[in-house]
Coordinates of C-alpha atoms and ligand atoms in Angstrom, one line a residue:
M1 CA -9.5 4.2 27.3
S2 CA -12.4 2.2 25.3
N3 CA -12.0 1.0 22.1
M4 CA -13.9 1.4 18.9
K5 CA -15.0 -2.2 18.5
H6 CA -16.3 -3.8 14.7
S7 CA -18.9 -6.2 15.7
V8 CA -18.4 -8.4 12.2
T9 CA -14.8 -8.2 10.6
F10 CA -14.7 -9.4 6.9
K11 CA -11.9 -12.0 6.6
L12 CA -11.5 -13.5 3.3
L13 CA -11.0 -17.8 4.0
V14 CA -10.3 -20.2 1.3
G15 CA -12.9 -20.8 -1.1
T16 CA -15.2 -18.3 0.6
I17 CA -17.1 -15.9 -1.8
G18 CA -17.5 -13.6 1.1
V19 CA -19.7 -10.5 1.2
T20 CA -19.7 -9.0 4.1
C21 CA -20.6 -5.3 5.4
I22 CA -19.1 -4.4 9.0
V23 CA -21.1 -2.5 11.5
L24 CA -19.3 -0.2 13.6
C25 CA -20.6 0.6 17.1
F26 CA -18.5 3.5 18.9
N27 CA -18.4 4.1 22.6
L28 CA -18.1 7.6 22.6
Q29 CA -16.2 8.7 26.0
W30 CA -12.8 9.1 24.4
L31 CA -14.0 11.9 22.2
V32 CA -14.3 14.2 25.4
K33 CA -11.5 16.3 27.3
L34 CA -9.5 18.6 25.1
K35 CA -7.1 20.3 27.8
P36 CA -5.6 23.7 26.5
L37 CA -2.0 23.8 27.2
R38 CA -0.1 27.0 28.0
R39 CA -0.1 29.7 25.0
T40 CA 3.3 30.5 24.8
S41 CA 2.8 33.3 21.9
T42 CA 1.0 35.1 19.3
D43 CA 2.8 33.5 16.8
G44 CA 1.5 30.3 15.5
N45 CA 4.0 28.8 14.4
L46 CA 6.3 29.8 18.1
T47 CA 3.5 27.8 19.8
C48 CA 4.2 24.9 17.8
R49 CA 7.9 25.0 17.2
G50 CA 8.8 21.3 17.3
K51 CA 10.4 20.2 14.3
L52 CA 9.0 18.6 11.5
P53 CA 9.6 14.5 10.4
E54 CA 12.6 14.1 8.3
D55 CA 11.6 10.6 7.3
T56 CA 8.6 8.1 6.1
I57 CA 9.0 6.8 9.6
T58 CA 9.7 8.9 13.1
P59 CA 10.6 7.1 16.4
L60 CA 9.0 8.7 19.3
K61 CA 11.4 9.2 22.5
D62 CA 10.6 5.7 24.2
L63 CA 12.0 4.4 20.5
R64 CA 9.4 2.0 20.6
T65 CA 6.7 3.7 19.0
F66 CA 7.1 4.9 15.0
I67 CA 4.8 7.4 13.6
I68 CA 4.2 7.3 9.9
A69 CA 1.6 9.9 9.1
P70 CA -1.8 11.2 10.4
Y71 CA -4.5 11.7 8.2
L72 CA -7.7 13.5 9.0
D73 CA -10.7 11.3 8.6
N74 CA -14.2 12.9 8.7
R75 CA -15.8 9.8 7.2
E76 CA -17.5 8.9 10.2
R77 CA -16.9 12.1 12.5
N78 CA -14.1 14.5 12.7
I79 CA -10.7 12.6 13.8
V80 CA -7.2 12.4 12.8
R81 CA -5.7 9.0 12.4
I82 CA -2.2 8.6 13.0
L83 CA -0.9 5.5 11.5
G84 CA 1.9 4.4 13.5
I85 CA 3.9 1.1 14.3
V86 CA 3.7 -0.1 17.9
H87 CA 4.7 -2.7 20.3
H88 CA 1.1 -4.6 20.9
T89 CA 1.3 -4.9 24.6
D90 CA 3.3 -1.7 25.4
A91 CA 1.4 0.8 23.6
K92 CA -1.0 1.9 26.1
E93 CA -1.1 5.5 26.2
L94 CA -0.4 8.0 24.0
Y95 CA -1.7 11.7 23.6
C96 CA -2.0 14.0 20.8
Y97 CA -0.9 17.7 20.5
F98 CA -2.9 19.5 18.0
C99 CA -1.4 23.4 17.1
C100 CA -4.2 25.2 16.7
A101 CA -4.5 28.0 14.1
N102 CA -5.0 30.5 16.7
T103 CA -1.9 29.4 18.8
T104 CA -3.3 27.5 21.2
V105 CA -2.1 23.8 21.7
L106 CA -4.6 21.5 22.4
Q107 CA -4.2 17.8 23.9
S108 CA -5.9 14.8 24.3
K109 CA -5.6 11.3 25.0
A110 CA -5.5 9.0 21.8
E111 CA -7.4 5.6 21.4
I112 CA -5.0 3.2 20.2
D113 CA -6.4 0.6 17.6
V114 CA -3.9 -2.4 17.1
H115 CA -4.4 -3.8 13.6
E116 CA -5.5 -7.5 13.9
D117 CA -3.4 -8.9 11.2
R118 CA 0.1 -9.0 12.9
F119 CA 1.2 -12.3 11.8
G120 CA 2.8 -13.2 15.6
F121 CA 5.1 -10.5 15.5
P122 CA 5.6 -7.9 18.5
Y123 CA 5.3 -4.8 16.3
G124 CA 2.5 -4.1 14.4
L125 CA 0.6 -1.3 12.4
A126 CA -1.8 0.5 14.9
D127 CA -4.1 3.6 14.3
I128 CA -3.8 6.1 16.7
I129 CA -6.9 8.2 17.0
C130 CA -7.8 11.3 18.4
A131 CA -10.9 13.5 18.2
E132 CA -9.9 16.8 15.8
P133 CA -10.5 19.8 18.1
P134 CA -13.6 21.8 16.7
Q135 CA -12.5 25.2 15.8
C136 CA -8.9 24.5 16.0
R137 CA -7.9 23.9 12.2
A138 CA -4.6 22.5 13.4
A139 CA -2.1 21.9 10.5
H140 CA 0.1 19.9 12.5
V141 CA -0.3 17.2 15.4
A142 CA 2.6 15.9 17.9
I143 CA 2.1 12.7 19.9
D144 CA 3.9 11.6 22.9
R145 CA 3.5 9.3 25.7
S146 CA 3.4 11.8 28.1
P147 CA 0.3 14.8 28.9
S148 CA 2.7 17.2 29.7
E149 CA 5.4 17.4 27.2
D150 CA 6.8 20.8 25.9
I151 CA 5.4 20.3 22.2
A152 CA 8.9 22.1 21.4
N153 CA 10.6 19.2 22.3
L154 CA 8.4 16.7 19.7
T155 CA 8.1 16.4 16.2
V156 CA 4.9 17.7 14.6
F157 CA 3.7 16.3 11.8
P158 CA 1.6 17.9 9.0
I159 CA -1.8 16.4 9.0
R160 CA -2.7 14.7 5.7
N161 CA -5.7 14.7 3.6
R162 CA -7.9 18.0 4.7
E163 CA -8.2 18.6 0.9
T164 CA -11.1 15.8 -0.1
A165 CA -10.9 17.2 -3.8
T166 CA -12.0 15.1 -6.6
P167 CA -9.9 12.2 -7.6
T168 CA -7.3 13.2 -10.5
A169 CA -6.0 9.6 -10.9
N170 CA -8.5 6.7 -11.7
F171 CA -6.0 3.9 -10.6
T172 CA -2.9 4.0 -8.4
V173 CA -1.0 0.8 -8.1
C174 CA 0.7 0.8 -4.5
I175 CA 3.8 -1.5 -4.3
S176 CA 4.1 -2.4 -0.6
T177 CA 7.8 -2.7 -0.5
M178 CA 10.8 -2.8 -3.0
F179 CA 13.8 -4.5 -1.0
G180 CA 17.1 -6.6 -1.2
N181 CA 18.9 -5.3 -4.3
Y182 CA 15.8 -5.9 -6.4
S183 CA 17.3 -5.5 -9.9
N184 CA 14.5 -7.5 -11.9
G185 CA 14.7 -4.2 -14.6
L186 CA 13.0 -5.9 -17.5
Q187 CA 10.2 -7.1 -15.7
F188 CA 9.4 -3.8 -13.7
I189 CA 9.7 -1.6 -16.5
Q190 CA 6.9 -4.0 -18.5
T191 CA 4.9 -4.4 -15.4
I192 CA 4.8 -0.1 -15.1
E193 CA 4.0 -0.2 -19.0
M194 CA 1.5 -2.7 -18.3
Y195 CA -0.2 -0.8 -15.7
K196 CA -0.3 2.1 -17.8
I197 CA -2.0 0.4 -20.8
L198 CA -4.8 -0.9 -18.0
G199 CA -5.3 2.3 -16.8
A200 CA -3.0 3.4 -14.0
Q201 CA -2.0 7.1 -14.0
K202 CA 0.3 6.8 -10.9
V203 CA 2.1 4.1 -9.0
T204 CA 3.4 4.3 -5.2
I205 CA 6.6 2.3 -4.5
Y206 CA 7.8 2.0 -1.1
L207 CA 11.6 1.5 -1.4
N208 CA 13.6 0.0 0.7
N209 CA 16.4 -1.3 -1.4
C210 CA 17.4 -2.0 -5.1
S211 CA 20.0 -2.0 -7.5
R212 CA 21.5 1.2 -9.0
Q213 CA 20.1 0.4 -12.0
M214 CA 16.9 0.0 -10.7
E215 CA 17.3 3.5 -8.9
E216 CA 17.7 5.2 -12.5
V217 CA 14.6 3.1 -13.7
L218 CA 12.8 4.7 -10.6
Q219 CA 14.4 8.1 -11.3
Y220 CA 13.0 7.8 -14.9
Y221 CA 9.6 7.2 -14.0
T222 CA 9.4 9.6 -11.4
K223 CA 10.5 12.2 -13.7
E224 CA 7.7 11.0 -16.0
G225 CA 5.2 11.7 -13.4
T226 CA 3.8 8.2 -13.0
V227 CA 5.9 6.8 -10.1
E228 CA 6.2 8.0 -6.3
V229 CA 9.1 6.9 -4.2
I230 CA 8.4 6.6 -0.6
P231 CA 11.8 6.1 1.1
W232 CA 11.0 3.3 3.7
H233 CA 14.0 2.2 5.7
I234 CA 12.4 0.2 8.3
Q235 CA 15.3 -1.6 9.4
R236 CA 17.0 1.7 10.8
Y237 CA 14.3 1.4 13.7
L238 CA 13.2 -2.3 14.0
K239 CA 14.9 -5.9 13.2
M240 CA 13.3 -6.9 10.3
S241 CA 11.8 -10.3 9.3
K242 CA 12.1 -11.9 5.9
S243 CA 9.1 -13.8 6.6
W244 CA 5.3 -12.5 6.9
R245 CA 4.8 -15.0 9.6
Y246 CA 7.0 -14.7 13.0
P247 CA 9.3 -17.1 13.2
N248 CA 9.5 -16.7 17.2
D249 CA 13.2 -15.4 16.9
D250 CA 14.5 -12.1 17.9
T251 CA 12.9 -10.0 14.8
E252 CA 10.2 -7.4 15.8
I253 CA 8.2 -7.1 12.3
G254 CA 7.7 -8.9 9.4
Y255 CA 8.0 -8.6 5.7
Y256 CA 9.7 -5.0 5.9
G257 CA 6.6 -3.6 7.3
Q258 CA 4.0 -4.8 4.2
L259 CA 0.9 -3.7 6.0
S260 CA 2.1 -0.2 7.1
T261 CA 3.0 0.3 3.9
L262 CA -0.3 -0.5 2.3
N263 CA -2.5 1.1 4.5
D264 CA -0.6 4.3 4.3
C265 CA -0.9 3.8 0.5
I266 CA -4.5 3.6 0.9
Y267 CA -4.6 6.9 2.8
R268 CA -2.3 8.6 1.1
N269 CA -4.3 8.1 -2.3
M270 CA -7.8 8.4 -0.6
Y271 CA -8.8 11.6 -2.3
S272 CA -6.6 11.7 -5.4
S273 CA -7.5 8.3 -6.7
K274 CA -10.9 6.6 -7.7
F275 CA -9.3 3.1 -7.2
V276 CA -6.4 1.9 -5.4
V277 CA -4.7 -1.5 -6.7
L278 CA -2.6 -3.4 -4.0
N279 CA -0.2 -5.9 -5.2
D280 CA 3.6 -6.2 -5.5
Q281 CA 5.8 -5.2 -8.1
D282 CA 5.7 -8.8 -9.9
E283 CA 1.9 -8.8 -10.1
I284 CA -0.5 -7.5 -12.5
I285 CA -4.1 -7.8 -12.0
L286 CA -4.9 -9.1 -15.9
P287 CA -8.4 -8.8 -17.0
F288 CA -9.5 -11.4 -19.5
K289 CA -12.6 -9.9 -20.8
H290 CA -11.7 -6.4 -21.0
R291 CA -8.8 -4.6 -22.1
T292 CA -8.3 -1.6 -19.6
W293 CA -9.1 -1.4 -15.5
D294 CA -11.2 0.9 -16.3
N295 CA -13.9 -0.9 -18.5
M296 CA -13.6 -3.8 -16.2
M297 CA -14.1 -2.1 -13.2
E298 CA -17.2 -0.1 -14.6
S299 CA -18.5 -3.6 -15.3
L300 CA -17.6 -4.7 -12.2
Q301 CA -19.6 -2.0 -10.2
R302 CA -22.5 -2.3 -12.4
E303 CA -23.1 -5.6 -11.3
N304 CA -22.0 -5.0 -7.6
P305 CA -23.3 -1.6 -6.7
N306 CA -22.4 -2.0 -3.4
V307 CA -19.1 -3.2 -3.6
A308 CA -15.7 -1.1 -2.7
V309 CA -13.2 -4.3 -2.4
F310 CA -12.9 -6.3 -5.5
V311 CA -10.5 -9.7 -4.7
F312 CA -8.7 -11.5 -7.4
E313 CA -7.2 -15.1 -7.5
N314 CA -3.3 -15.0 -7.7
H315 CA -2.0 -17.4 -9.9
L316 CA 1.8 -18.2 -10.4
F317 CA 3.7 -18.1 -13.6
P318 CA 6.9 -19.7 -13.0
H319 CA 10.3 -18.1 -14.3
T320 CA 11.3 -21.9 -14.8
A321 CA 8.8 -22.4 -17.7
L322 CA 9.1 -19.9 -20.7
T323 CA 7.7 -19.8 -23.8
D324 CA 9.0 -17.9 -26.9
G325 CA 6.5 -15.8 -28.7
N326 CA 8.0 -15.2 -32.0
F327 CA 7.8 -11.8 -31.2
T328 CA 10.0 -8.9 -33.1
N329 CA 11.6 -5.5 -32.3
M330 CA 12.8 -6.8 -29.0
S331 CA 16.3 -6.1 -29.7
L332 CA 16.8 -3.4 -26.9
W333 CA 15.3 -5.7 -24.1
N334 CA 18.4 -7.4 -23.8
R335 CA 20.4 -4.1 -22.6
V336 CA 18.3 -4.6 -19.5
P337 CA 18.8 -7.5 -17.0
G338 CA 15.3 -9.3 -15.8
F339 CA 12.7 -11.4 -16.9
N340 CA 10.7 -10.7 -19.9
I341 CA 7.0 -11.3 -18.9
L342 CA 5.7 -11.9 -22.7
Q343 CA 7.4 -15.4 -22.2
H344 CA 5.4 -16.3 -19.2
T345 CA 2.1 -18.1 -20.6
L346 CA 2.1 -21.2 -18.1
R347 CA 0.5 -21.3 -15.1
Q348 CA 0.6 -23.1 -11.9
P349 CA -3.0 -24.7 -11.3
N350 CA -3.9 -23.6 -7.9
S351 CA -4.6 -26.3 -5.4
P352 CA -7.9 -26.5 -3.6
D353 CA -5.9 -27.7 -0.3
I354 CA -4.0 -24.6 0.5
F355 CA -4.4 -21.0 1.0
N356 CA -4.0 -19.2 -2.5
S357 CA -3.4 -15.5 -2.0
R358 CA -5.3 -12.7 -3.3
K359 CA -4.7 -8.8 -4.3
M360 CA -7.2 -6.4 -4.4
I361 CA -8.6 -3.1 -6.3
V362 CA -10.4 -1.2 -3.7
D363 CA -12.4 2.1 -3.6
P364 CA -9.9 3.8 -0.7
R365 CA -12.6 5.9 0.7
A366 CA -14.2 3.0 1.9
V367 CA -11.3 1.4 3.6
I368 CA -10.6 1.6 7.1
Q369 CA -8.0 -0.9 7.6
T370 CA -6.2 -3.1 5.3
S371 CA -4.4 -6.4 5.5
V372 CA -2.6 -8.2 2.3
H373 CA -5.4 -10.6 0.8
S374 CA -8.4 -9.0 2.3
V375 CA -9.3 -5.8 4.0
L376 CA -10.1 -5.7 8.2
K377 CA -12.5 -2.9 8.4
Q378 CA -14.6 -1.1 5.8
Y379 CA -17.6 0.6 5.0
R380 CA -19.1 -1.2 2.3
D381 CA -18.7 -4.8 0.9
S382 CA -16.1 -7.3 -0.5
Q383 CA -16.4 -9.3 -3.7
Y384 CA -14.2 -12.2 -4.9
V385 CA -14.0 -11.7 -8.6
P386 CA -14.1 -15.2 -10.7
L387 CA -11.1 -16.3 -12.7
E388 CA -13.3 -16.0 -15.7
S389 CA -13.0 -12.4 -15.4
A390 CA -9.2 -11.6 -14.0
L391 CA -6.2 -13.2 -12.3
V392 CA -3.0 -12.0 -10.7
Y393 CA -0.7 -12.4 -13.4
H394 CA 2.2 -13.3 -11.0
C395 CA 5.8 -13.9 -12.5
R396 CA 8.1 -15.0 -10.1
D397 CA 10.5 -18.1 -8.9
P398 CA 8.5 -21.2 -8.4
P399 CA 7.9 -22.3 -4.9
E400 CA 10.0 -24.8 -3.3
E401 CA 7.8 -27.7 -4.2
P402 CA 6.8 -26.5 -7.9
A403 CA 4.1 -27.9 -9.7
P404 CA 5.3 -30.6 -12.7
T405 CA 5.5 -29.2 -16.0
S406 CA 3.0 -31.3 -17.4
S407 CA 0.5 -29.6 -15.0
L408 CA 1.0 -26.2 -15.9
I409 CA -2.0 -24.6 -17.7
E410 CA -1.4 -22.6 -20.7
D411 CA -2.4 -18.9 -20.6
K412 CA -1.6 -16.4 -23.4
N413 CA -3.7 -13.7 -21.7
I414 CA -0.8 -11.3 -21.8
W415 CA -0.2 -11.9 -25.7
R416 CA -3.3 -9.7 -26.2
F417 CA -1.2 -6.6 -25.2
N418 CA 1.6 -7.7 -27.1
E419 CA 1.8 -4.8 -29.8
T420 CA 1.4 -1.8 -27.2
L421 CA 3.5 -3.3 -24.7
I422 CA 6.2 -3.9 -26.9
R423 CA 6.0 -0.3 -28.7
N424 CA 5.6 1.3 -24.9
V425 CA 8.8 -0.8 -23.4
N426 CA 10.8 0.3 -26.9
N427 CA 9.9 3.9 -26.1
M428 CA 10.9 3.9 -22.5
L429 CA 14.1 2.0 -23.1
N430 CA 14.9 4.7 -26.2
H431 CA 14.9 7.7 -23.7
F432 CA 16.2 5.7 -20.7
L433 CA 19.3 4.0 -22.5
K434 CA 20.3 7.1 -24.2
Ligands
NAG501 C1 8.3 27.4 11.6 O1 9.1 28.2 10.8 C2 10.3 27.7 10.7 C3 11.0 28.6 10.3 O2 10.1 29.6 9.0 C4 10.2 26.5 9.6 O3 11.4 26.1 9.1 C5 9.2 25.3 10.5 O4 9.0 24.3 9.2 C6 7.8 25.9 10.9 N1 7.1 24.7 11.7 C7 6.0 24.3 11.2 C8 5.5 23.5 12.4 O5 5.6 24.9 10.6
NAG502 C1 -8.4 28.5 20.0 O1 -9.6 27.3 19.7 C2 -9.4 26.4 20.6 C3 -10.3 25.5 20.1 O2 -11.5 26.0 19.6 C4 -10.3 26.9 22.2 O3 -10.2 26.1 23.0 C5 -9.3 27.9 22.4 O4 -9.9 28.6 23.5 C6 -9.2 29.4 21.4 N1 -8.1 30.0 21.9 C7 -8.1 31.0 21.7 C8 -6.6 32.2 22.4 O5 -8.8 31.9 21.3
NAG503 C1 12.2 19.5 26.9 O1 13.5 19.1 26.8 C2 14.5 19.5 27.4 C3 15.9 19.5 27.0 O2 15.8 18.1 26.8 C4 14.4 19.0 28.8 O3 15.2 19.8 29.7 C5 13.0 19.7 29.4 O4 12.5 19.2 30.6 C6 11.9 19.1 28.2 N1 10.4 19.7 28.7 C7 9.4 18.6 29.1 C8 8.3 19.4 29.3 O5 9.5 17.6 29.5
NAG504 C1 -10.9 8.1 -15.9 O1 -12.1 7.3 -16.3 C2 -13.2 8.0 -16.8 C3 -14.0 6.9 -16.9 O2 -13.9 5.8 -17.5 C4 -12.7 8.6 -18.1 O3 -13.5 9.2 -19.1 C5 -11.1 9.4 -17.8 O4 -10.5 9.8 -19.3 C6 -10.3 8.6 -17.0 N1 -8.8 9.2 -16.5 C7 -8.0 9.3 -17.3 C8 -7.0 10.2 -16.7 O5 -7.6 8.5 -17.7
NAG505 C1 20.9 -0.9 -1.0 O1 21.8 -1.5 -0.1 C2 23.0 -1.3 -0.8 C3 24.0 -2.5 0.1 O2 23.5 -2.3 1.7 C4 23.7 0.0 -0.5 O3 24.6 0.0 -1.0 C5 22.6 0.7 -1.3 O4 22.6 2.1 -1.2 C6 21.1 0.4 -0.9 N1 20.1 1.1 -2.1 C7 19.2 1.9 -1.5 C8 18.5 2.7 -3.0 O5 18.6 1.9 -0.7
NAG506 C1 22.5 -6.0 -7.2 O1 22.5 -6.4 -8.3 C2 23.1 -6.2 -9.1 C3 22.4 -6.5 -10.4 O2 22.3 -7.8 -10.3 C4 24.4 -6.7 -9.1 O3 25.4 -6.4 -10.2 C5 24.9 -6.0 -8.1 O4 26.3 -6.5 -7.7 C6 24.2 -6.2 -6.8 N1 24.6 -5.6 -5.3 C7 24.6 -6.4 -4.2 C8 25.1 -5.2 -3.2 O5 24.6 -7.4 -3.9
NAG507 C1 7.8 -15.8 -37.2 O1 7.6 -14.6 -37.3 C2 8.2 -14.4 -38.7 C3 7.6 -12.9 -39.2 O2 7.8 -12.2 -37.9 C4 7.8 -15.6 -39.7 O3 8.2 -15.5 -40.9 C5 7.7 -16.9 -38.9 O4 6.9 -18.1 -39.8 C6 7.3 -17.1 -37.5 N1 7.6 -18.5 -36.9 C7 6.8 -18.7 -36.2 C8 7.5 -20.4 -35.8 O5 5.9 -18.8 -36.1
NAG508 C1 8.9 -2.6 -35.2 O1 9.4 -1.3 -35.1 C2 9.3 -0.4 -36.5 C3 9.5 1.1 -35.7 O2 10.6 1.1 -34.7 C4 7.9 -0.5 -37.1 O3 8.1 0.3 -38.0 C5 7.5 -2.0 -37.2 O4 6.4 -2.0 -37.3 C6 7.8 -2.6 -35.8 N1 7.3 -3.8 -36.2 C7 6.6 -4.8 -35.6 C8 6.4 -6.4 -36.1 O5 5.9 -4.5 -34.8
NAG509 C1 -0.3 -9.5 -30.8 O1 -1.0 -8.5 -30.8 C2 -1.9 -8.3 -32.3 C3 -2.7 -7.1 -31.8 O2 -3.6 -7.0 -30.8 C4 -2.7 -9.6 -32.4 O3 -3.7 -9.4 -33.3 C5 -2.3 -10.3 -32.1 O4 -2.7 -11.6 -32.6 C6 -1.1 -10.8 -31.3 N1 -0.2 -11.7 -30.9 C7 0.0 -13.2 -30.7 C8 0.8 -14.0 -30.5 O5 -1.1 -13.3 -29.7

């Protein structure tokens, strides 16, 4: 098996203003050899009578390979890119079984490209890539370690992204994972309302765990059409570490499989959204010069026509240093637990000596693989957006060694949105608390 090699990978390092374009070099040997398997029936469904997946994550028989979803990808050539979580040394041989429209099942060997960012954990995200057989028009594909399995014994996955219609949303926010009895309801509601004010039509959330009231909040926004909840019970399959970096213990994958959810979210929204915003639920990419992401991105794109990945500085507004804004009409807000972002107007100075994380707004159609703070493989350039234009407004607990209060920087940018935000949150709460 030969590997897709990228000669240059864009990696963001502290302090670098990186603009790099990657060149992809292909070795096409693996594209060959599609073996027709037995043709069992004239009924298409009978040839492909494997069962459909029942969860966002599906283990293969080996219990060491976990399929998320296949995505058709004809940006360069016709392939089906199957996102899967694999053991990095163990995933050697996998086969795709395409259920063709004409009832034939075609099998081919997959190329396995384990994403470079695994942060030391034994399991990581991989692109399991198979050439799409010509004239096959497969709606489903199955994956197995053996080339001679009976498809009836396999799970057949619907192939997504066959339709490449023009985007219906300008901005979709991808929230990687909500976990651990998450119950910061007020901040969450304010954050969703801010995303909408800034121009998001949709928020995709990979849900591992949250409180009962948060479940109701998510249901409210799902009904409204803003939120799409993707169940993400990764701990059913792999030993989860709460840390992003491998602590050298018996855990198998880091930070609730964040990298898998971010990549899945990009592919899921590739053709439905003009831009995808990658951040956590306690983060908002907040412009200084513009009032909406639409205006900000229009200006950034005009200045940087070859850029598809815009990278924003993260700035921490600690929950421990709050300011009252003397705003009125917030009496309903006490009925939902959580922090009030309008009180977060003091930010920690970023230290030039440590890695300050970054978050991104991307054109999903230009991204091949993404990490958390940078993309790994892409078709167009990346650009760092300076603090004068926008920042990642990150309201959370202070770090273990918090900056002294006297060093905090006053930043009342969020107050520009006070009227709309208060009105929209009240409107939501009036319906929600009924
Ligand atoms: C095959 O047909 C059955 C019953 O009509 C349906 O439940 C199943 O999802 C179909 N399988 C596929 C792979 O489409
Ligand atoms: C179905 O299509 C595949 C892919 O083009 C081809 O290899 C196969 O021979 C076709 N089978 C039939 C029965 O037409
Ligand atoms: C499919 O599963 C059945 C029952 O587990 C087994 O007997 C059979 O050998 C499997 N087919 C193949 C081709 O492995
Ligand atoms: C998306 O952006 C375009 C151009 O900025 C705007 O005209 C359009 O109304 C926006 N669509 C939505 C659904 O907000
Ligand atoms: C979160 O975890 C608790 C405790 O394990 C469980 O009772 C609850 O159902 C979980 N909630 C969700 C949304 O998964
Ligand atoms: C989850 O959080 C809610 C709200 O803070 C709390 O009432 C509840 O006891 C918590 N549940 C668990 C299982 O920790
Ligand atoms: C707070 O707002 C009220 C009116 O809403 C005003 O009368 C009062 O002076 C304000 N207080 C401060 C400290 O700005
Ligand atoms: C408070 O809300 C009421 C109606 O809900 C509105 O008439 C009033 O203008 C609001 N006050 C402020 C200061 O926004
Ligand atoms: C609240 O928003 C209004 C309207 O945008 C603005 O005029 C006012 O200055 C804001 N209040 C504060 C305290 O920033």
